[in-house]
Amino acid sequence: MLIIHDDSRRWVEMRSNTGLNGASLTQTTCSNCSIRGLCIPAEVGRNDLYKLEEWIETHGVLHKGDHIFLQGDAFSSIYAVRAGHIKTYVDDEEGVRRIIGFYMPGEIFGLESIYAERHQCSAEVLDTAVVCKLPFHELIHICSRLPGLQSHLLRLMSRELVTASLHSAKHSVHSRLAEFLRDWGKRLAQRGYANRQFTLPMTRQEIAGYL
């Protein structure tokens, strides 16, 4: 069963799935984060993890409609979702908004802006959320000592490219919707959530903007 809510009450429906507690999450560090393995590879040792924590900033609690960055802003960091959900989108010259992606806990966004050094899209909070800010130049410095972390970032970039390629392929709307739901369910399953019956954090209009 698929449930899509179009009003602010959908956050009430999502609370049990995210387990969000703003006070505890903003005080959580990488070393004791329950979803650490989703955004940081296991081969990063404890000492290196502590070093990484020195650079990471936790931003939250953020609320629906808050922006983390805007299209055209200078790029300095990438971000990891600790709790809640984020959407990225672009507005073209005619004011038409196109959704680029949706991100759930443990996923990293902002990678598409590395080359241009300016954000190519905007990132908006879909529900109550907490995100981690990873300064990019410090991250690159740490990656020079941690090949496993560097490989992990490259895999994430590759995933973004594959997703964009599949999304731009000429398939019917029904096929793209089915693939979107399969992918969302797969990502939920990786986090230990039910992947056959779930509540989506985005509206029908947002899904249409993505497809």
Coordinates of N, CA and C in Angstrom, one line a residue:
M1 N 0.8 -1.2 0.0 CA 0.0 0.0 0.0 C 0.9 1.2 0.0
L2 N 0.5 2.2 -0.8 CA 1.3 3.5 -0.9 C 0.4 4.6 -0.3
I3 N 1.0 5.3 0.6 CA 0.3 6.5 1.2 C 1.1 7.7 0.9
I4 N 0.4 8.7 0.3 CA 1.0 10.0 0.1 C 0.1 11.1 0.7
H5 N 0.7 11.9 1.6 CA -0.1 12.9 2.3 C 0.3 14.3 1.6
D6 N -0.7 15.1 1.5 CA -0.5 16.4 0.9 C -0.6 17.6 1.9
D7 N -0.6 17.3 3.2 CA -0.7 18.4 4.1 C 0.4 18.2 5.2
S8 N 0.4 19.2 6.1 CA 1.5 19.2 7.2 C 1.3 18.0 8.1
R9 N 0.2 17.3 8.1 CA 0.0 16.2 9.1 C 0.9 15.0 8.7
R10 N 1.4 15.0 7.5 CA 2.2 13.8 7.2 C 3.4 13.6 8.1
W11 N 3.9 14.8 8.8 CA 5.0 14.6 9.7 C 4.6 13.7 10.9
V12 N 3.3 13.9 11.3 CA 2.8 13.0 12.4 C 2.9 11.6 12.0
E13 N 2.6 11.3 10.7 CA 2.6 9.9 10.2 C 4.1 9.4 10.1
M14 N 5.1 10.3 9.9 CA 6.4 9.8 9.7 C 7.2 9.7 11.0
R15 N 6.8 10.2 12.1 CA 7.6 10.3 13.3 C 8.0 8.9 13.8
S16 N 7.1 7.9 13.7 CA 7.4 6.6 14.2 C 8.5 5.9 13.3
N17 N 8.6 6.3 12.0 CA 9.6 5.7 11.1 C 10.9 6.3 11.3
T18 N 11.0 7.7 11.6 CA 12.3 8.3 11.6 C 12.9 8.3 13.0
G19 N 12.1 8.2 14.1 CA 12.6 8.2 15.4 C 13.2 9.5 15.8
L20 N 12.8 10.6 15.2 CA 13.5 11.9 15.4 C 13.3 12.4 16.8
N21 N 14.4 12.7 17.5 CA 14.4 13.4 18.7 C 15.4 14.6 18.6
G22 N 14.9 15.8 18.3 CA 15.8 16.9 18.0 C 16.9 17.1 18.9
A23 N 16.6 17.1 20.3 CA 17.7 17.4 21.2 C 18.8 16.4 21.2
S24 N 18.4 15.1 21.1 CA 19.5 14.1 21.1 C 20.2 14.0 19.8
L25 N 19.6 14.2 18.7 CA 20.2 14.2 17.4 C 21.2 15.3 17.2
T26 N 20.9 16.5 17.7 CA 21.9 17.6 17.5 C 23.1 17.4 18.4
Q27 N 23.0 16.6 19.4 CA 24.2 16.3 20.2 C 24.9 15.0 19.9
T28 N 24.4 14.3 18.9 CA 25.0 13.0 18.5 C 26.2 13.3 17.6
T29 N 27.3 12.5 17.8 CA 28.5 12.6 17.0 C 28.6 11.4 16.1
C30 N 29.5 11.5 15.1 CA 29.6 10.4 14.2 C 29.9 9.1 14.9
S31 N 30.7 9.1 15.9 CA 31.1 7.9 16.6 C 30.0 7.1 17.3
N32 N 28.9 7.9 17.6 CA 27.8 7.2 18.3 C 26.5 7.3 17.5
C33 N 26.6 7.7 16.2 CA 25.4 7.9 15.4 C 25.0 6.5 14.9
S34 N 23.7 6.2 15.0 CA 23.1 4.9 14.6 C 23.2 4.6 13.1
I35 N 23.3 5.7 12.3 CA 23.3 5.5 10.9 C 24.6 5.8 10.3
R36 N 25.7 5.8 11.1 CA 27.0 6.2 10.6 C 27.5 5.4 9.4
G37 N 27.2 4.1 9.5 CA 27.6 3.2 8.4 C 27.1 3.5 7.0
L38 N 26.0 4.3 7.0 CA 25.4 4.6 5.7 C 26.1 5.8 5.0
C39 N 26.8 6.7 5.7 CA 27.5 7.8 5.1 C 29.0 7.8 5.3
I40 N 29.5 6.9 6.2 CA 30.9 6.8 6.5 C 31.3 5.4 6.4
P41 N 32.3 5.0 5.6 CA 32.7 3.6 5.4 C 33.2 3.0 6.7
A42 N 33.0 1.7 6.9 CA 33.4 1.0 8.1 C 34.9 1.0 8.3
E43 N 35.7 1.2 7.3 CA 37.2 1.1 7.4 C 37.8 2.4 8.0
V44 N 37.0 3.4 8.2 CA 37.4 4.6 8.9 C 37.6 4.3 10.3
G45 N 38.8 4.3 10.9 CA 39.1 4.0 12.2 C 38.6 5.0 13.2
R46 N 38.6 4.7 14.5 CA 38.1 5.5 15.5 C 38.8 6.8 15.6
N47 N 40.2 6.8 15.5 CA 41.0 8.0 15.6 C 40.7 9.0 14.5
D48 N 40.6 8.4 13.3 CA 40.2 9.2 12.1 C 38.8 9.8 12.2
L49 N 37.9 9.0 12.8 CA 36.6 9.4 13.0 C 36.5 10.6 13.9
Y50 N 37.3 10.6 15.0 CA 37.3 11.7 15.9 C 37.8 12.9 15.2
K51 N 38.8 12.8 14.3 CA 39.4 13.9 13.5 C 38.3 14.5 12.6
L52 N 37.6 13.6 12.0 CA 36.5 14.0 11.1 C 35.4 14.8 11.8
E53 N 35.1 14.3 13.1 CA 34.1 15.0 13.9 C 34.5 16.5 14.2
E54 N 35.8 16.8 14.2 CA 36.2 18.1 14.5 C 35.7 19.1 13.5
W55 N 35.5 18.6 12.2 CA 35.1 19.5 11.1 C 33.6 19.5 10.9
I56 N 32.9 18.5 11.3 CA 31.5 18.4 11.0 C 30.6 19.2 11.9
E57 N 29.7 20.0 11.3 CA 28.8 20.8 12.0 C 27.4 20.2 11.9
T58 N 26.6 20.1 13.0 CA 25.3 19.6 13.0 C 24.3 20.8 12.9
H59 N 23.4 20.8 11.9 CA 22.4 21.8 11.7 C 21.0 21.3 12.0
G60 N 20.4 21.8 12.9 CA 19.0 21.4 13.2 C 18.6 22.0 14.6
V61 N 17.3 21.8 14.9 CA 16.3 21.1 14.2 C 15.8 22.0 13.1
L62 N 15.7 21.6 11.8 CA 15.2 22.3 10.7 C 13.7 21.9 10.5
H63 N 13.0 22.8 9.9 CA 11.5 22.6 9.7 C 11.1 22.6 8.2
K64 N 10.0 22.1 7.9 CA 9.5 22.1 6.6 C 9.5 23.5 5.9
G65 N 10.1 23.5 4.8 CA 10.2 24.8 4.0 C 11.6 25.5 4.3
D66 N 12.3 25.1 5.3 CA 13.6 25.7 5.5 C 14.6 25.3 4.4
H67 N 15.5 26.2 4.0 CA 16.4 26.0 2.9 C 17.8 25.8 3.6
I68 N 18.6 24.8 3.1 CA 19.9 24.6 3.5 C 20.9 25.4 2.6
F69 N 20.6 25.4 1.4 CA 21.3 26.3 0.4 C 20.4 26.6 -0.7
L70 N 20.7 27.6 -1.5 CA 19.9 28.1 -2.6 C 20.8 27.9 -3.9
Q71 N 20.1 27.7 -5.0 CA 20.7 27.7 -6.3 C 21.5 28.9 -6.5
G72 N 22.8 28.8 -6.9 CA 23.6 29.9 -7.1 C 24.5 30.3 -5.9
D73 N 24.2 29.8 -4.7 CA 25.1 30.1 -3.6 C 26.5 29.5 -3.8
A74 N 27.5 30.1 -3.2 CA 28.8 29.6 -3.2 C 28.9 28.2 -2.6
F75 N 29.6 27.3 -3.2 CA 29.7 26.0 -2.6 C 30.9 25.9 -1.7
S76 N 30.7 25.3 -0.5 CA 31.8 25.1 0.4 C 31.7 23.8 1.2
S77 N 30.5 23.2 1.2 CA 30.3 22.0 1.9 C 29.4 21.0 1.2
I78 N 29.5 19.8 1.6 CA 28.4 18.8 1.3 C 27.7 18.4 2.6
Y79 N 26.5 17.8 2.5 CA 25.7 17.6 3.6 C 25.2 16.1 3.7
A80 N 25.0 15.7 4.9 CA 24.5 14.4 5.2 C 23.2 14.5 6.0
V81 N 22.2 13.8 5.6 CA 20.9 13.8 6.3 C 21.1 12.9 7.6
R82 N 20.8 13.5 8.7 CA 20.9 12.7 10.0 C 19.5 12.2 10.3
A83 N 18.5 13.1 10.1 CA 17.1 12.7 10.3 C 16.2 13.6 9.4
G84 N 15.0 13.0 9.1 CA 14.1 13.8 8.2 C 14.4 13.5 6.8
H85 N 13.9 14.4 5.9 CA 14.0 14.3 4.5 C 14.3 15.6 3.8
I86 N 15.0 15.6 2.7 CA 15.4 16.8 2.0 C 15.1 16.6 0.5
K87 N 14.7 17.6 -0.1 CA 14.5 17.6 -1.6 C 15.4 18.6 -2.2
T88 N 16.0 18.4 -3.4 CA 16.7 19.3 -4.1 C 16.0 19.6 -5.4
Y89 N 16.1 20.9 -5.9 CA 15.3 21.3 -7.0 C 16.0 22.5 -7.7
V90 N 15.6 22.7 -9.0 CA 16.1 23.8 -9.8 C 14.9 24.6 -10.3
D91 N 15.1 25.9 -10.4 CA 14.1 26.7 -11.1 C 14.8 27.2 -12.4
D92 N 14.1 27.0 -13.5 CA 14.7 27.4 -14.8 C 14.3 28.9 -15.1
E93 N 14.8 29.4 -16.2 CA 14.6 30.8 -16.5 C 13.2 31.2 -16.6
E94 N 12.3 30.3 -16.9 CA 10.9 30.6 -17.0 C 10.1 30.4 -15.7
G95 N 10.9 30.0 -14.7 CA 10.2 29.9 -13.4 C 9.6 28.5 -13.1
V96 N 9.9 27.5 -14.0 CA 9.4 26.2 -13.9 C 10.3 25.4 -12.9
R97 N 9.8 24.8 -11.9 CA 10.6 24.1 -10.9 C 10.6 22.6 -11.2
R98 N 11.8 22.1 -11.2 CA 12.0 20.7 -11.4 C 12.8 20.1 -10.2
I99 N 12.2 19.0 -9.7 CA 12.8 18.3 -8.5 C 13.9 17.4 -9.0
I100 N 15.1 17.6 -8.4 CA 16.3 16.8 -8.8 C 16.4 15.5 -8.0
G101 N 16.1 15.6 -6.7 CA 16.2 14.4 -5.9 C 15.6 14.5 -4.5
F102 N 15.4 13.3 -3.9 CA 14.9 13.3 -2.5 C 15.9 12.5 -1.7
Y103 N 16.2 12.9 -0.5 CA 17.2 12.3 0.3 C 16.7 11.9 1.7
M104 N 17.1 10.8 2.2 CA 16.6 10.3 3.5 C 17.8 10.1 4.4
P105 N 17.6 9.8 5.7 CA 18.7 9.7 6.6 C 19.8 8.8 6.2
G106 N 21.1 9.3 6.3 CA 22.3 8.5 5.9 C 22.7 8.8 4.5
E107 N 22.0 9.7 3.8 CA 22.4 10.0 2.4 C 23.0 11.4 2.3
I108 N 23.9 11.6 1.4 CA 24.7 12.8 1.2 C 24.2 13.5 0.0
F109 N 24.1 14.9 0.1 CA 23.6 15.7 -1.0 C 24.5 16.9 -1.1
G110 N 24.5 17.5 -2.3 CA 25.4 18.7 -2.6 C 26.5 18.3 -3.4
L111 N 26.7 17.1 -3.8 CA 27.9 16.6 -4.6 C 27.9 17.2 -6.0
E112 N 26.7 17.5 -6.5 CA 26.7 18.0 -7.9 C 27.3 19.4 -8.1
S113 N 27.6 20.1 -7.0 CA 28.1 21.5 -7.0 C 29.6 21.6 -6.9
I114 N 30.3 20.4 -6.8 CA 31.8 20.4 -6.6 C 32.5 21.1 -7.8
Y115 N 32.1 20.7 -9.0 CA 32.8 21.2 -10.2 C 32.7 22.7 -10.3
A116 N 31.4 23.2 -10.3 CA 31.2 24.6 -10.6 C 31.5 25.5 -9.4
E117 N 31.7 24.9 -8.2 CA 31.9 25.7 -6.9 C 30.8 26.6 -6.6
R118 N 29.6 26.4 -7.2 CA 28.4 27.1 -6.8 C 27.3 26.0 -6.9
H119 N 26.3 26.2 -6.0 CA 25.3 25.2 -5.9 C 24.4 25.3 -7.2
Q120 N 24.2 24.1 -7.8 CA 23.5 24.0 -9.0 C 22.0 23.8 -8.8
C121 N 21.6 23.7 -7.5 CA 20.2 23.5 -7.2 C 20.0 24.1 -5.8
S122 N 18.8 24.1 -5.3 CA 18.4 24.4 -4.0 C 18.1 23.2 -3.2
A123 N 18.3 23.2 -1.9 CA 18.0 22.1 -1.0 C 17.0 22.6 0.1
E124 N 15.8 21.9 0.1 CA 14.7 22.4 1.0 C 14.3 21.2 1.9
V125 N 14.0 21.5 3.1 CA 13.5 20.5 4.1 C 12.1 20.1 3.8
L126 N 11.8 18.8 3.8 CA 10.5 18.3 3.5 C 9.7 18.1 4.8
D127 N 10.4 17.9 5.9 CA 9.7 17.7 7.2 C 10.7 18.1 8.3
T128 N 10.5 17.9 9.5 CA 11.5 18.2 10.5 C 12.7 17.4 10.3
A129 N 13.9 18.1 10.3 CA 15.1 17.4 9.9 C 16.3 17.9 10.6
V130 N 17.4 17.1 10.6 CA 18.7 17.4 11.1 C 19.7 17.0 10.1
V131 N 20.6 17.9 9.7 CA 21.6 17.6 8.7 C 23.0 17.9 9.3
C132 N 24.0 17.2 8.8 CA 25.4 17.4 9.1 C 26.1 18.1 7.9
K133 N 26.9 19.1 8.3 CA 27.6 19.9 7.3 C 29.0 19.5 7.3
L134 N 29.5 19.0 6.1 CA 30.9 18.6 6.0 C 31.7 19.5 5.1
P135 N 32.5 20.4 5.6 CA 33.3 21.3 4.8 C 34.2 20.6 3.8
F136 N 34.0 20.9 2.5 CA 34.6 20.1 1.5 C 36.1 20.1 1.4
H137 N 36.7 21.2 1.6 CA 38.2 21.2 1.5 C 38.8 20.4 2.7
E138 N 38.3 20.5 3.9 CA 38.7 19.7 5.0 C 38.5 18.2 4.7
L139 N 37.4 17.9 4.1 CA 37.0 16.5 3.8 C 38.0 15.9 2.8
I140 N 38.4 16.7 1.8 CA 39.4 16.3 0.8 C 40.7 16.0 1.5
H141 N 41.1 16.9 2.4 CA 42.4 16.7 3.1 C 42.4 15.4 3.9
I142 N 41.3 15.1 4.5 CA 41.2 13.8 5.3 C 41.1 12.6 4.3
C143 N 40.5 12.8 3.2 CA 40.4 11.7 2.2 C 41.8 11.3 1.7
S144 N 42.7 12.3 1.6 CA 44.1 12.0 1.2 C 44.8 11.0 2.1
R145 N 44.3 10.9 3.3 CA 44.9 9.9 4.3 C 44.0 8.7 4.4
L146 N 42.8 8.8 3.9 CA 41.8 7.7 4.1 C 41.3 7.2 2.7
P147 N 42.0 6.3 2.0 CA 41.5 5.9 0.7 C 40.1 5.3 0.7
G148 N 39.7 4.7 1.9 CA 38.4 4.1 1.9 C 37.3 5.2 1.9
L149 N 37.6 6.3 2.6 CA 36.6 7.4 2.5 C 36.5 8.0 1.2
Q150 N 37.7 8.2 0.5 CA 37.7 8.7 -0.8 C 36.9 7.9 -1.8
S151 N 37.1 6.5 -1.7 CA 36.4 5.6 -2.6 C 34.9 5.7 -2.3
H152 N 34.5 5.9 -1.1 CA 33.1 5.9 -0.7 C 32.5 7.2 -1.3
L153 N 33.2 8.3 -1.3 CA 32.6 9.5 -1.9 C 32.5 9.4 -3.4
L154 N 33.5 8.7 -4.1 CA 33.4 8.4 -5.5 C 32.2 7.5 -5.8
R155 N 31.9 6.6 -5.0 CA 30.8 5.7 -5.2 C 29.5 6.5 -5.1
L156 N 29.4 7.4 -4.2 CA 28.2 8.2 -4.0 C 28.0 9.1 -5.2
M157 N 29.1 9.7 -5.8 CA 29.0 10.5 -7.0 C 28.5 9.6 -8.2
S158 N 29.1 8.4 -8.2 CA 28.7 7.5 -9.3 C 27.2 7.2 -9.2
R159 N 26.7 7.0 -8.0 CA 25.3 6.7 -7.8 C 24.4 7.9 -8.3
E160 N 24.9 9.1 -8.0 CA 24.1 10.3 -8.5 C 24.1 10.3 -10.0
L161 N 25.2 10.0 -10.6 CA 25.2 10.0 -12.1 C 24.3 8.9 -12.7
V162 N 24.3 7.8 -12.1 CA 23.5 6.7 -12.6 C 22.0 7.0 -12.4
T163 N 21.7 7.6 -11.3 CA 20.3 8.0 -11.0 C 19.8 9.0 -12.0
A164 N 20.7 10.0 -12.3 CA 20.3 11.1 -13.2 C 20.2 10.5 -14.6
S165 N 21.1 9.6 -15.0 CA 21.0 9.0 -16.3 C 19.7 8.2 -16.5
L166 N 19.3 7.4 -15.5 CA 18.1 6.6 -15.6 C 16.9 7.5 -15.6
H167 N 17.0 8.6 -14.8 CA 15.8 9.5 -14.7 C 15.6 10.2 -16.1
S168 N 16.7 10.5 -16.8 CA 16.5 11.2 -18.0 C 16.2 10.3 -19.2
A169 N 16.3 9.0 -19.0 CA 16.0 8.1 -20.1 C 14.6 8.2 -20.5
K170 N 14.3 7.8 -21.8 CA 12.9 7.9 -22.3 C 12.1 6.7 -21.9
H171 N 11.4 6.8 -20.7 CA 10.5 5.8 -20.3 C 9.2 6.5 -20.0
S172 N 8.1 5.7 -19.9 CA 6.8 6.2 -19.6 C 6.8 6.7 -18.2
V173 N 5.8 7.6 -17.9 CA 5.6 8.1 -16.6 C 5.4 7.0 -15.6
H174 N 4.6 6.0 -16.0 CA 4.3 4.9 -15.1 C 5.5 4.1 -14.8
S175 N 6.4 3.9 -15.8 CA 7.6 3.2 -15.6 C 8.5 3.9 -14.6
R176 N 8.6 5.3 -14.8 CA 9.5 6.1 -13.9 C 8.9 6.1 -12.5
L177 N 7.6 6.1 -12.4 CA 7.0 6.1 -11.0 C 7.3 4.8 -10.3
A178 N 7.1 3.7 -11.1 CA 7.4 2.4 -10.5 C 8.8 2.2 -10.1
E179 N 9.8 2.8 -10.9 CA 11.2 2.7 -10.5 C 11.5 3.6 -9.3
F180 N 10.8 4.7 -9.2 CA 11.0 5.6 -8.1 C 10.6 4.9 -6.8
L181 N 9.4 4.2 -6.8 CA 8.9 3.6 -5.6 C 9.8 2.4 -5.3
R182 N 10.2 1.6 -6.3 CA 11.1 0.5 -6.0 C 12.4 1.0 -5.3
D183 N 13.0 2.1 -5.9 CA 14.2 2.6 -5.3 C 14.0 3.1 -3.9
W184 N 12.9 3.8 -3.6 CA 12.6 4.3 -2.3 C 12.4 3.2 -1.3
G185 N 11.7 2.1 -1.7 CA 11.6 1.0 -0.9 C 12.9 0.3 -0.6
K186 N 13.8 0.2 -1.6 CA 15.1 -0.4 -1.4 C 15.9 0.4 -0.4
R187 N 15.8 1.7 -0.5 CA 16.6 2.5 0.5 C 16.0 2.4 1.9
L188 N 14.7 2.3 2.0 CA 14.1 2.1 3.3 C 14.6 0.8 3.9
A189 N 14.6 -0.3 3.1 CA 15.0 -1.6 3.6 C 16.5 -1.6 4.1
Q190 N 17.3 -0.8 3.4 CA 18.7 -0.7 3.9 C 18.8 -0.1 5.3
R191 N 17.8 0.7 5.7 CA 17.7 1.3 7.0 C 16.9 0.5 8.0
G192 N 16.4 -0.7 7.6 CA 15.7 -1.5 8.5 C 14.2 -1.2 8.6
Y193 N 13.7 -0.4 7.6 CA 12.3 -0.1 7.6 C 11.5 -1.0 6.7
A194 N 10.2 -1.0 6.9 CA 9.3 -1.8 5.9 C 9.4 -1.2 4.5
N195 N 9.5 -2.0 3.5 CA 9.7 -1.5 2.2 C 8.6 -1.9 1.2
R196 N 7.5 -2.4 1.8 CA 6.3 -2.7 1.0 C 5.1 -1.8 1.3
Q197 N 5.1 -1.3 2.5 CA 4.0 -0.4 2.9 C 4.7 0.7 3.6
F198 N 4.6 1.9 3.1 CA 5.3 3.1 3.7 C 4.6 4.4 3.3
T199 N 4.9 5.4 4.2 CA 4.4 6.7 3.9 C 5.5 7.6 3.3
L200 N 5.2 8.2 2.2 CA 6.2 9.0 1.5 C 6.1 10.4 2.1
P201 N 7.3 11.1 2.3 CA 7.3 12.4 2.9 C 7.1 13.5 2.0
M202 N 6.9 13.2 0.7 CA 6.7 14.3 -0.3 C 5.3 14.3 -0.8
T203 N 4.8 15.4 -1.4 CA 3.5 15.4 -1.9 C 3.4 14.8 -3.4
R204 N 2.2 14.7 -3.8 CA 2.0 14.2 -5.2 C 2.6 15.2 -6.2
Q205 N 2.4 16.5 -5.9 CA 3.0 17.5 -6.8 C 4.5 17.4 -6.9
E206 N 5.1 17.1 -5.8 CA 6.6 17.0 -5.7 C 7.0 15.8 -6.5
I207 N 6.3 14.7 -6.3 CA 6.7 13.5 -7.1 C 6.5 13.8 -8.6
A208 N 5.4 14.5 -9.0 CA 5.2 14.8 -10.4 C 6.4 15.7 -10.9
G209 N 6.8 16.6 -10.1 CA 7.9 17.5 -10.4 C 9.2 16.7 -10.6
Y210 N 9.3 15.6 -9.9 CA 10.5 14.8 -10.0 C 10.5 13.9 -11.3
L211 N 9.3 13.4 -11.5 CA 9.2 12.4 -12.7 C 9.1 13.2 -14.0

